[in-house]
Coordinates of C-alpha atoms and ligand atoms in Angstrom, one line a residue:
Chain C
M211 CA 0.0 0.0 0.0
A212 CA 1.4 3.3 -1.1
N213 CA 1.0 5.4 2.0
R214 CA 2.4 2.9 4.5
R215 CA 5.0 4.5 6.7
Q216 CA 8.3 2.7 6.8
D217 CA 8.4 1.1 10.2
A218 CA 5.9 -1.5 11.4
T219 CA 3.5 -1.1 14.4
V220 CA 4.7 -3.9 16.7
I221 CA 2.5 -5.4 19.4
V222 CA 4.2 -7.3 22.2
G223 CA 2.0 -10.0 23.8
G224 CA -0.5 -12.3 22.2
G225 CA -3.5 -12.2 24.6
H226 CA -7.0 -10.8 24.7
A227 CA -5.9 -7.2 24.5
A228 CA -3.4 -7.8 21.6
G229 CA -6.0 -9.9 19.7
S230 CA -8.7 -7.3 20.1
L231 CA -6.3 -4.6 18.9
L232 CA -5.5 -6.6 15.8
T233 CA -9.1 -7.1 15.0
T234 CA -10.0 -3.4 15.6
L235 CA -7.1 -2.2 13.4
L236 CA -8.2 -4.6 10.7
Q237 CA -11.8 -3.4 10.8
K238 CA -10.7 0.2 10.7
K239 CA -8.6 -0.5 7.7
Y240 CA -5.3 0.5 9.3
Q241 CA -2.7 1.1 6.6
Q242 CA 0.5 0.3 8.5
E243 CA 2.4 -3.0 8.6
V244 CA 1.5 -4.8 11.8
V245 CA 3.6 -7.5 13.6
L246 CA 2.6 -9.3 16.7
V247 CA 5.1 -11.0 19.0
G248 CA 3.6 -13.5 21.4
E249 CA 5.3 -15.9 23.7
E250 CA 2.6 -18.5 23.7
P251 CA 2.3 -20.8 20.6
H252 CA -1.4 -20.0 20.0
P253 CA -3.0 -17.1 18.2
P254 CA -4.8 -14.7 20.6
Y255 CA -7.3 -16.6 22.7
Q256 CA -9.8 -16.1 25.5
R257 CA -8.8 -17.0 29.0
P258 CA -12.2 -17.0 30.8
P259 CA -13.2 -20.5 29.5
L260 CA -10.0 -21.9 31.0
S261 CA -11.6 -22.0 34.4
K262 CA -15.1 -22.7 33.0
N263 CA -16.4 -24.7 30.0
Y264 CA -12.9 -25.4 28.5
L265 CA -11.7 -26.8 31.8
A266 CA -14.9 -28.9 31.9
G267 CA -14.0 -30.3 28.4
D268 CA -17.2 -28.8 26.8
I269 CA -15.4 -26.7 24.2
D270 CA -12.3 -27.3 22.2
E271 CA -9.1 -25.3 21.7
E272 CA -10.3 -23.6 18.5
S273 CA -13.3 -22.1 20.1
L274 CA -11.0 -20.3 22.4
Y275 CA -9.4 -18.4 19.6
L276 CA -10.6 -14.8 19.2
K277 CA -10.4 -15.2 15.4
P278 CA -9.3 -18.1 13.2
R279 CA -5.6 -17.8 12.4
S280 CA -6.5 -17.3 8.7
V281 CA -8.1 -13.9 9.4
Y282 CA -4.7 -12.4 10.4
D283 CA -2.9 -14.2 7.6
D284 CA -5.4 -12.9 5.0
A285 CA -4.9 -9.4 6.4
G286 CA -1.2 -9.6 5.9
Y287 CA -0.6 -9.2 9.7
Q288 CA 2.5 -11.1 10.8
L289 CA 2.1 -13.2 13.9
R290 CA 5.4 -14.2 15.4
L291 CA 4.3 -16.8 18.0
G292 CA 6.4 -18.7 20.4
E293 CA 8.8 -15.8 20.6
R294 CA 9.4 -13.5 23.5
A295 CA 10.4 -9.8 23.4
E296 CA 13.4 -9.5 25.6
H297 CA 14.5 -6.0 25.3
I298 CA 13.3 -2.6 24.1
D299 CA 15.9 -0.1 22.7
R300 CA 13.9 3.2 22.7
D301 CA 16.7 5.2 21.1
N302 CA 16.9 3.1 18.0
K303 CA 13.2 2.0 18.2
T304 CA 13.9 -1.7 18.0
I305 CA 13.0 -4.7 20.1
T306 CA 15.1 -7.8 20.6
L307 CA 13.4 -11.2 20.5
S308 CA 14.3 -14.4 22.2
D309 CA 15.7 -15.8 18.9
Q310 CA 18.1 -12.8 19.0
S311 CA 16.6 -11.1 16.0
T312 CA 15.7 -7.5 16.2
L313 CA 12.6 -5.8 14.9
K314 CA 12.3 -2.1 14.1
Y315 CA 9.1 -0.4 15.2
G316 CA 7.4 2.9 14.4
Q317 CA 4.9 2.5 17.1
L318 CA 5.1 -0.1 19.8
V319 CA 2.1 -1.5 21.8
L320 CA 2.8 -3.4 25.0
A321 CA 0.1 -5.9 25.8
T322 CA 2.1 -8.2 28.1
G323 CA -0.8 -9.0 30.5
S324 CA -0.1 -10.5 33.9
R325 CA 1.5 -13.5 35.5
V326 CA 0.1 -15.5 38.4
R327 CA 1.4 -14.9 41.9
H328 CA 3.3 -17.8 43.3
L329 CA 3.2 -18.9 46.9
N330 CA 6.6 -18.8 48.7
A331 CA 5.6 -21.4 51.2
Q332 CA 7.5 -24.5 52.2
G333 CA 7.0 -27.3 49.7
A334 CA 5.7 -24.9 47.0
D335 CA 8.0 -26.6 44.4
L336 CA 6.4 -30.1 44.9
K337 CA 4.8 -31.8 41.9
G338 CA 1.0 -31.8 41.7
L339 CA 0.9 -28.1 42.5
H340 CA -1.0 -26.2 39.8
Y341 CA -1.5 -22.6 38.8
L342 CA -4.0 -21.5 36.2
H343 CA -3.2 -18.8 33.7
D344 CA -2.9 -20.3 30.2
M345 CA -4.2 -23.1 28.0
A346 CA -1.5 -25.5 29.0
D347 CA -2.3 -25.0 32.7
S348 CA -6.0 -25.7 32.1
D349 CA -5.1 -28.9 30.1
A350 CA -2.8 -30.0 32.9
L351 CA -5.4 -29.5 35.5
R352 CA -8.2 -31.3 33.5
E353 CA -5.9 -34.3 33.0
Q354 CA -5.9 -34.7 36.8
F355 CA -9.7 -34.5 37.2
V356 CA -10.2 -38.2 38.1
P357 CA -13.3 -38.9 40.3
G358 CA -12.4 -39.5 43.9
K359 CA -9.2 -37.5 43.9
S360 CA -8.8 -34.7 46.5
L361 CA -8.3 -31.3 45.1
V362 CA -7.3 -28.5 47.4
I363 CA -7.7 -24.9 46.1
V364 CA -5.7 -22.2 47.8
G365 CA -7.6 -18.9 47.4
G366 CA -11.3 -18.2 47.3
G367 CA -11.3 -15.8 44.4
Y368 CA -13.6 -16.2 41.4
I369 CA -11.0 -18.4 39.4
G370 CA -10.5 -20.8 42.3
L371 CA -14.3 -21.0 42.8
E372 CA -15.1 -21.6 39.2
V373 CA -12.6 -24.5 39.2
A374 CA -14.1 -25.8 42.4
A375 CA -17.5 -25.9 40.7
I376 CA -16.2 -27.8 37.7
A377 CA -14.1 -30.2 39.8
V378 CA -16.9 -31.2 42.2
K379 CA -19.1 -31.9 39.3
A380 CA -16.4 -34.1 37.9
G381 CA -16.5 -36.1 41.1
L382 CA -13.5 -34.8 42.9
K383 CA -13.3 -34.1 46.6
V384 CA -12.8 -30.4 46.7
T385 CA -11.6 -28.1 49.5
V386 CA -11.3 -24.3 49.2
L387 CA -9.0 -22.5 51.6
E388 CA -9.6 -18.8 51.9
A389 CA -7.4 -16.6 54.1
V390 CA -9.9 -13.9 54.8
E391 CA -13.4 -14.0 56.3
R392 CA -15.4 -14.2 53.0
L393 CA -15.1 -15.4 49.4
M394 CA -14.2 -13.1 46.5
Q395 CA -13.7 -10.3 49.0
R396 CA -11.6 -8.2 46.6
V397 CA -14.3 -7.8 44.0
T398 CA -17.7 -8.1 45.7
G399 CA -19.8 -7.3 48.8
P400 CA -20.8 -9.6 51.7
E401 CA -24.2 -10.7 50.3
I402 CA -22.7 -12.1 47.1
S403 CA -19.9 -13.7 49.1
A404 CA -22.4 -15.3 51.4
F405 CA -24.5 -16.6 48.5
F406 CA -21.6 -18.3 46.8
Y407 CA -20.4 -19.7 50.2
A408 CA -23.8 -21.4 50.6
K409 CA -23.9 -22.5 47.0
H410 CA -20.5 -24.2 47.1
R411 CA -21.1 -25.8 50.5
G412 CA -24.4 -27.1 49.2
A413 CA -22.7 -28.7 46.2
G414 CA -20.3 -30.5 48.6
V415 CA -17.3 -28.3 48.4
D416 CA -15.5 -27.9 51.8
V417 CA -15.0 -24.2 51.9
R418 CA -13.0 -22.9 54.9
L419 CA -12.7 -19.2 55.6
D420 CA -10.2 -17.4 57.8
T421 CA -7.8 -20.2 57.0
A422 CA -4.1 -19.5 56.5
V423 CA -1.9 -21.9 54.5
T424 CA 1.6 -22.4 55.8
G425 CA 3.0 -24.9 53.4
F426 CA 2.7 -28.2 51.5
E427 CA 3.5 -31.7 52.7
A428 CA 5.4 -34.1 50.5
G429 CA 4.2 -37.6 49.7
N430 CA 5.8 -40.1 47.4
H431 CA 8.0 -39.3 44.4
G432 CA 8.1 -35.6 45.1
Y433 CA 4.3 -35.2 44.8
V434 CA 2.3 -33.1 47.2
A435 CA 0.2 -35.0 49.7
G436 CA -1.3 -32.3 51.8
V437 CA -1.7 -28.6 52.6
T438 CA -0.6 -27.5 56.1
L439 CA -2.5 -24.8 57.9
A440 CA -1.7 -22.2 60.5
D441 CA -3.6 -24.2 63.2
G442 CA -1.2 -27.1 62.8
T443 CA -3.6 -29.4 60.9
T444 CA -3.1 -30.8 57.4
V445 CA -5.7 -31.1 54.6
P446 CA -4.8 -34.2 52.5
A447 CA -4.5 -33.5 48.8
D448 CA -3.8 -35.4 45.6
L449 CA -3.5 -32.1 43.7
V450 CA -3.4 -28.5 44.6
L451 CA -4.5 -25.4 42.7
V452 CA -2.9 -22.2 44.0
S453 CA -5.1 -19.3 42.9
V454 CA -4.0 -16.2 44.8
G455 CA -4.1 -13.5 42.2
I456 CA -1.9 -12.0 39.6
A457 CA 0.7 -9.3 39.1
P458 CA 1.0 -7.1 36.0
E459 CA 3.8 -8.1 33.6
T460 CA 5.9 -5.0 33.6
A461 CA 9.5 -6.2 33.5
L462 CA 10.1 -5.4 29.8
A463 CA 8.7 -1.8 30.3
E464 CA 10.5 -1.2 33.5
A465 CA 13.9 -2.3 32.0
A466 CA 13.2 0.2 29.2
G467 CA 12.8 3.0 31.8
L468 CA 9.0 3.5 31.2
P469 CA 7.3 4.7 34.4
C470 CA 5.5 1.8 36.2
D471 CA 3.7 1.6 39.5
D472 CA 2.0 -1.8 39.9
G473 CA 1.3 -1.6 36.1
I474 CA 2.7 0.3 33.2
L475 CA 1.5 3.9 33.6
V476 CA -0.7 5.1 30.7
D477 CA -3.1 8.0 30.1
E478 CA -6.6 7.8 28.8
Y479 CA -5.3 7.4 25.3
T480 CA -3.2 4.3 26.4
R481 CA 0.0 6.3 25.9
T482 CA 3.1 5.8 28.1
N483 CA 5.4 8.7 28.5
D484 CA 7.2 7.7 25.3
P485 CA 5.1 9.1 22.5
D486 CA 5.9 6.0 20.4
I487 CA 4.9 3.4 23.0
L488 CA 1.4 2.5 24.1
A489 CA 0.3 -0.1 26.6
I490 CA -3.0 -1.9 27.0
G491 CA -4.7 -4.6 29.1
D492 CA -3.8 -6.3 32.4
C493 CA -0.3 -4.9 32.3
T494 CA -1.4 -1.3 32.7
R495 CA -2.2 1.1 35.4
H496 CA -4.4 3.5 33.4
R497 CA -6.6 6.5 33.3
N498 CA -10.2 5.9 32.4
L499 CA -12.2 9.1 32.4
F500 CA -15.0 7.2 34.2
F501 CA -12.8 7.2 37.4
E502 CA -11.0 10.0 39.2
Q503 CA -8.0 7.8 40.0
T504 CA -5.8 5.6 37.9
Q505 CA -6.9 1.9 37.9
R506 CA -5.5 -1.5 37.3
M507 CA -8.0 -4.0 36.0
E508 CA -7.9 -7.7 35.3
S509 CA -10.8 -8.2 32.9
V510 CA -11.8 -8.9 29.4
A511 CA -13.8 -5.7 29.2
N512 CA -10.8 -3.6 30.1
A513 CA -8.6 -5.5 27.6
V514 CA -11.1 -4.9 24.8
D515 CA -11.9 -1.3 25.7
Q516 CA -8.3 -0.3 25.9
A517 CA -7.5 -2.1 22.7
R518 CA -10.2 -0.1 20.9
T519 CA -8.8 3.1 22.5
A520 CA -5.3 2.2 21.3
A521 CA -6.5 1.6 17.8
A522 CA -8.1 5.0 17.7
T523 CA -4.9 6.6 19.1
L524 CA -2.8 4.8 16.5
M525 CA -5.0 6.2 13.8
G526 CA -4.9 9.7 15.1
E527 CA -8.4 9.8 16.5
D528 CA -9.3 11.6 19.7
R529 CA -11.2 8.8 21.5
P530 CA -10.2 8.7 25.2
Y531 CA -11.0 5.6 27.4
D532 CA -14.2 6.3 29.2
A533 CA -16.2 3.3 30.2
A534 CA -17.7 1.6 33.3
P535 CA -15.9 -1.7 33.9
W536 CA -17.9 -4.9 33.9
F537 CA -17.2 -8.5 34.6
W538 CA -18.8 -11.9 34.9
S539 CA -18.2 -15.3 36.5
N540 CA -20.0 -18.6 36.0
Q541 CA -20.2 -21.1 38.9
Y542 CA -22.6 -24.1 38.5
D543 CA -25.8 -22.8 37.0
V544 CA -25.2 -19.3 38.4
R545 CA -24.1 -16.4 36.4
L546 CA -22.7 -13.5 38.3
Q547 CA -22.5 -10.2 36.3
M548 CA -20.9 -7.1 37.7
V549 CA -20.6 -3.5 36.6
G550 CA -18.7 -0.7 38.3
L551 CA -16.4 -1.0 41.3
S552 CA -18.2 -1.5 44.6
H553 CA -15.6 -1.0 47.3
A554 CA -16.2 2.7 47.9
H555 CA -19.9 2.3 48.6
D556 CA -21.7 3.6 51.7
E557 CA -25.0 1.8 51.1
R558 CA -26.1 -1.5 49.7
V559 CA -29.6 -2.4 48.4
V560 CA -30.6 -5.9 47.7
R561 CA -33.3 -6.6 45.1
G562 CA -34.9 -10.1 45.1
K563 CA -34.0 -13.0 47.4
P564 CA -30.7 -14.9 47.4
E565 CA -32.6 -18.1 48.2
D566 CA -34.4 -17.7 44.9
E567 CA -31.0 -17.7 43.2
A568 CA -32.0 -14.6 41.3
F569 CA -31.1 -11.3 43.0
A570 CA -29.0 -8.2 42.7
V571 CA -27.0 -6.0 45.0
F572 CA -26.9 -2.3 44.2
Y573 CA -24.0 -0.3 45.6
L574 CA -24.6 3.4 46.3
R575 CA -22.3 6.2 47.3
Q576 CA -23.9 9.4 48.6
G577 CA -27.1 8.3 46.8
H578 CA -25.4 7.7 43.5
L579 CA -25.2 4.2 42.0
I580 CA -21.6 3.1 41.6
A581 CA -21.9 -0.6 41.1
V582 CA -24.3 -3.6 40.6
D583 CA -23.7 -7.3 41.2
A584 CA -26.4 -9.4 39.6
V585 CA -26.9 -13.1 40.2
N586 CA -29.0 -14.8 37.5
L587 CA -30.7 -11.4 37.0
P588 CA -29.3 -10.0 33.7
M589 CA -31.8 -7.2 33.7
A590 CA -30.1 -5.6 36.7
L591 CA -26.8 -5.7 35.0
M592 CA -28.1 -4.2 31.8
V593 CA -29.9 -1.4 33.6
G594 CA -26.9 -1.0 35.9
K595 CA -24.6 -0.6 32.9
K596 CA -26.5 2.6 32.0
L597 CA -27.1 4.0 35.4
V598 CA -23.6 3.3 36.8
Y599 CA -22.0 4.9 33.7
Q600 CA -24.0 8.0 34.3
H601 CA -23.3 8.0 38.1
R602 CA -27.1 8.4 38.5
E603 CA -28.7 9.3 41.7
V604 CA -31.3 6.6 42.5
K605 CA -33.7 6.0 45.4
A606 CA -32.9 2.9 47.4
Q607 CA -36.6 2.2 47.7
A608 CA -37.0 2.1 43.9
L609 CA -34.2 -0.4 43.5
R610 CA -35.6 -2.6 46.2
D611 CA -39.3 -2.6 45.3
P612 CA -40.2 -5.6 43.1
D613 CA -43.2 -3.7 41.8
I614 CA -41.1 -1.0 40.3
E615 CA -39.6 -2.2 37.0
L616 CA -35.9 -1.6 36.8
K617 CA -36.2 -0.5 33.3
S618 CA -38.4 2.5 34.4
L619 CA -35.4 3.9 36.3
I620 CA -33.5 4.7 33.1
Chain P
M48 CA -22.7 -26.0 4.6
G49 CA -24.9 -23.2 3.6
K50 CA -25.0 -19.4 3.3
I51 CA -26.1 -16.6 5.7
T52 CA -26.3 -13.0 4.7
F53 CA -25.4 -10.4 7.3
I54 CA -26.5 -6.8 6.5
E55 CA -24.9 -3.9 8.3
H56 CA -26.9 -1.0 9.5
D57 CA -25.7 1.0 6.4
D58 CA -27.1 -1.9 4.2
T59 CA -23.7 -3.4 3.3
E60 CA -24.2 -7.1 2.7
H61 CA -21.9 -9.9 3.6
V62 CA -22.7 -13.3 2.3
V63 CA -20.8 -16.0 4.3
E64 CA -20.6 -19.7 4.3
F65 CA -21.4 -21.5 7.5
K66 CA -21.2 -25.0 9.0
A67 CA -24.3 -25.9 11.0
G68 CA -23.6 -26.0 14.7
A69 CA -21.7 -22.8 15.2
S70 CA -23.5 -19.9 16.8
L71 CA -24.6 -17.0 14.7
M72 CA -22.3 -14.8 16.7
Q73 CA -19.3 -17.1 16.0
I74 CA -20.0 -17.1 12.3
A75 CA -20.2 -13.3 12.2
V76 CA -17.0 -12.9 14.3
D77 CA -15.0 -15.4 12.3
H78 CA -15.9 -13.6 9.2
M79 CA -15.0 -10.2 10.6
I80 CA -18.5 -8.8 10.1
P81 CA -18.6 -5.3 11.5
G82 CA -21.3 -4.3 14.0
I83 CA -21.0 -7.2 16.4
D84 CA -18.7 -7.0 19.4
A85 CA -19.3 -10.2 21.3
D86 CA -17.1 -9.1 24.2
C87 CA -17.8 -12.1 26.4
G88 CA -17.1 -14.6 23.7
G89 CA -20.6 -16.2 23.8
E90 CA -21.3 -16.6 27.5
C91 CA -24.6 -14.6 27.3
A92 CA -22.9 -12.2 29.7
C93 CA -22.3 -9.0 27.8
G94 CA -25.3 -8.4 25.4
T95 CA -23.0 -7.1 22.6
C96 CA -23.9 -9.7 20.0
H97 CA -27.4 -8.3 19.2
V98 CA -28.7 -9.3 15.8
I99 CA -32.1 -8.8 14.1
V100 CA -33.3 -11.9 12.2
A101 CA -35.4 -11.4 9.1
D102 CA -39.1 -11.9 10.0
E103 CA -39.6 -14.9 7.9
W104 CA -36.6 -16.7 9.4
Y105 CA -37.2 -15.9 13.0
D106 CA -39.1 -19.1 13.8
K107 CA -36.2 -21.2 12.7
T108 CA -34.0 -19.6 15.4
G109 CA -36.0 -21.0 18.3
T110 CA -37.1 -19.1 21.3
P111 CA -34.9 -16.9 23.4
G112 CA -34.5 -18.0 27.0
D113 CA -35.4 -15.9 30.0
D114 CA -31.8 -14.6 30.5
E115 CA -31.5 -13.7 26.9
Q116 CA -34.8 -11.8 26.9
Q117 CA -33.7 -9.8 29.9
M118 CA -30.4 -8.9 28.2
L119 CA -32.1 -8.0 25.0
S120 CA -34.8 -5.8 26.6
M121 CA -32.2 -3.1 27.2
T122 CA -30.5 -3.1 23.8
P123 CA -30.9 0.0 21.7
E124 CA -32.7 -0.8 18.4
L125 CA -34.6 -3.7 19.9
A126 CA -36.9 -5.3 17.3
K127 CA -39.5 -8.1 17.5
T128 CA -37.1 -10.5 15.9
S129 CA -34.0 -9.5 18.0
R130 CA -31.7 -12.3 19.3
L131 CA -28.4 -12.5 21.0
G132 CA -26.2 -14.1 18.2
C133 CA -24.3 -16.3 20.7
Q134 CA -27.6 -17.9 21.8
V135 CA -28.6 -19.0 18.2
Q136 CA -27.1 -22.3 17.2
T137 CA -27.2 -22.6 13.4
T138 CA -28.9 -25.5 11.7
E139 CA -29.0 -26.7 8.1
A140 CA -32.5 -25.1 8.0
M141 CA -30.9 -21.7 8.2
D142 CA -29.3 -21.9 4.8
G143 CA -30.3 -18.7 3.0
M144 CA -31.1 -16.8 6.2
T145 CA -30.8 -13.0 6.4
V146 CA -29.7 -11.2 9.6
R147 CA -29.4 -7.5 10.2
L148 CA -26.9 -5.9 12.6
P149 CA -27.8 -2.9 14.7
E150 CA -25.9 0.4 14.5
F151 CA -24.8 0.2 18.1
Q152 CA -24.3 -2.7 20.5
M153 CA -24.9 -2.2 24.3
Ligands
FAD1337 C1 -8.6 -18.7 34.2 C2 -9.0 -17.3 34.0 C3 -10.3 -16.9 33.9 C4 -10.7 -15.6 33.7 N1 -12.1 -15.3 33.6 C5 -12.5 -14.1 33.3 C6 -13.8 -13.7 33.2 O1 -14.7 -14.6 33.4 N2 -14.2 -12.5 32.9 C7 -13.2 -11.5 32.6 O2 -13.6 -10.4 32.3 N3 -11.9 -11.8 32.7 C8 -11.5 -13.0 33.1 N4 -10.2 -13.3 33.1 C9 -9.2 -12.2 33.0 C10 -8.9 -12.0 31.5 O3 -8.7 -13.2 30.8 C11 -7.7 -11.1 31.4 O4 -8.0 -9.8 32.0 C12 -7.3 -10.8 29.9 O5 -6.9 -12.0 29.3 C13 -6.2 -9.7 29.8 O6 -5.8 -9.7 28.5 P1 -4.3 -9.2 28.2 O7 -4.1 -9.3 26.8 O8 -4.0 -7.9 28.9 O9 -3.3 -10.2 29.0 P2 -3.2 -11.8 28.7 O10 -4.4 -12.4 28.2 O11 -2.6 -12.3 30.0 O12 -2.1 -11.9 27.5 C14 -0.7 -11.5 27.6 C15 0.1 -12.3 26.7 O13 1.3 -11.7 26.5 C16 2.3 -12.7 26.5 N5 3.6 -12.0 26.8 C17 3.9 -11.5 28.0 N6 5.2 -10.9 28.0 C18 5.6 -11.1 26.7 C19 6.8 -10.8 26.0 N7 7.8 -10.1 26.6 N8 7.0 -11.1 24.7 C20 6.0 -11.8 24.1 N9 4.8 -12.1 24.7 C21 4.6 -11.8 26.0 C22 1.9 -13.7 27.4 O14 2.5 -14.9 27.1 C23 0.4 -13.7 27.2 O15 0.0 -14.6 26.2 C24 -9.8 -14.6 33.4 C25 -8.4 -15.0 33.4 C26 -8.0 -16.3 33.7 C27 -6.5 -16.6 33.7
FES1338 S1 -21.3 -12.7 23.0 FE1 -21.7 -11.8 25.0 S2 -23.8 -12.0 25.1 FE2 -23.4 -12.9 23.2

């Protein structure tokens, strides 16, 4: 194409953010040459099913792909998979890859995502200890799903709980160990935590709150045999999943001298402080006009929204990131959908009854709706998406009253 | 194998081949049809895969479940034959079907 500038736009990282960026650029008919460098051997794929239906064996590898590989090939986008970007030379605008080749960039987009936090406890290097972040991890876990085996999950966040739901259905004996006093504490309020606690207990999962893990006990052949607790007892285990959160993958950016603070710092246009380098997805601490403070998010919605913002920025459009975050989780037959961030609330309103397995919690701050968590009640999520985005003032009574249609609040 | 026609809000037509079994959303996404976001990847969690089925084909797509109806009820450009594309599994009987895409997703 005649008006292509000389140096390619290079995307580092091959996850959800990178994949969405490729797609958006393609749809917007971006005229630059585009090269994606991704460490994993797969074209960009979705991670949510790794703890849900893919782990259960209900869908195959190809249905995880954001697009069939041929879409990128047909567009002339180059995917360099199985290669890691090792170093950025900002003066010469090149990156060095793991095969020692260098790649010149005009614009560089970092989409390096996150890595799982490892436990530094005694015995943490034993065999049979799993983490869950990529396709290979999910495959490895599924292979161990043999009825009757004992699985101990360290961490009662949504990923650990989704795995618990699939594992107990597969006939495993499942224990969840959570350090604090309620499940999913980081992302939701007490009513939702209590609901999922009851749901998992009812399904036969042994959920233990306020339970600190001190280490892992060795069995035969270097395999884990149990998880030791602060109270001196041991929970027997044939396999263990450690699911205690993630950390943004910022090493590459930090080494290149880009400002980072628990995430690569970017503005509402996804720009770092180097005009030729953008960053998107889990690896960023970013500005989103919806919030007053910078945020770090671990969600598909953020990866996709930032990818769309970056595409606009690359094409010289003025389209800042301005969106209410949203999220979902599937456990058993329950779909949890969330919009907004709830932790700064000063009032909670529950609509519907948890025992009916269809209810929602509305989080207000000074009378304004800041977040909604909906359990099998998509209407609350959809109405919430609008009202939360607008920081709307709403009457608690109207949210609570089953005779007032949620739709009428818009 | 059969053909489905996707029509964008500006009347641009895309005729694509499909294999029965895939969802309408997946077919649109795999063929890079503009106007469908499908942010949640087909989990009926995001509401960004709204499609409007041509009247005469609507019956062939089955009935939307309660969840889907709740999600749809808030979409802009809601029509009588609206569906969430990820909840419509294609069958051989859909060969020749026409589906419109809204201007905006949720
Ligand atoms: C099991 C699981 C379940 C989840 N469920 C949900 C859910 O239900 N809903 C939701 O909204 N979100 C969910 N998430 C979170 C969501 O998947 C992430 O927020 C999203 O994938 C972030 O996209 P990303 O592209 O920023 O990072 P990632 O998807 O992590 O991709 C980053 C990629 O970059 C590669 N990379 C890193 N460094 C380099 C380098 N130097 N060179 C080359 N390549 C590199 C990595 O190998 C990786 O492939 C889930 C995540 C997991 C792990
Ligand atoms: S793809 Fe998200 S609801 Fe259909």
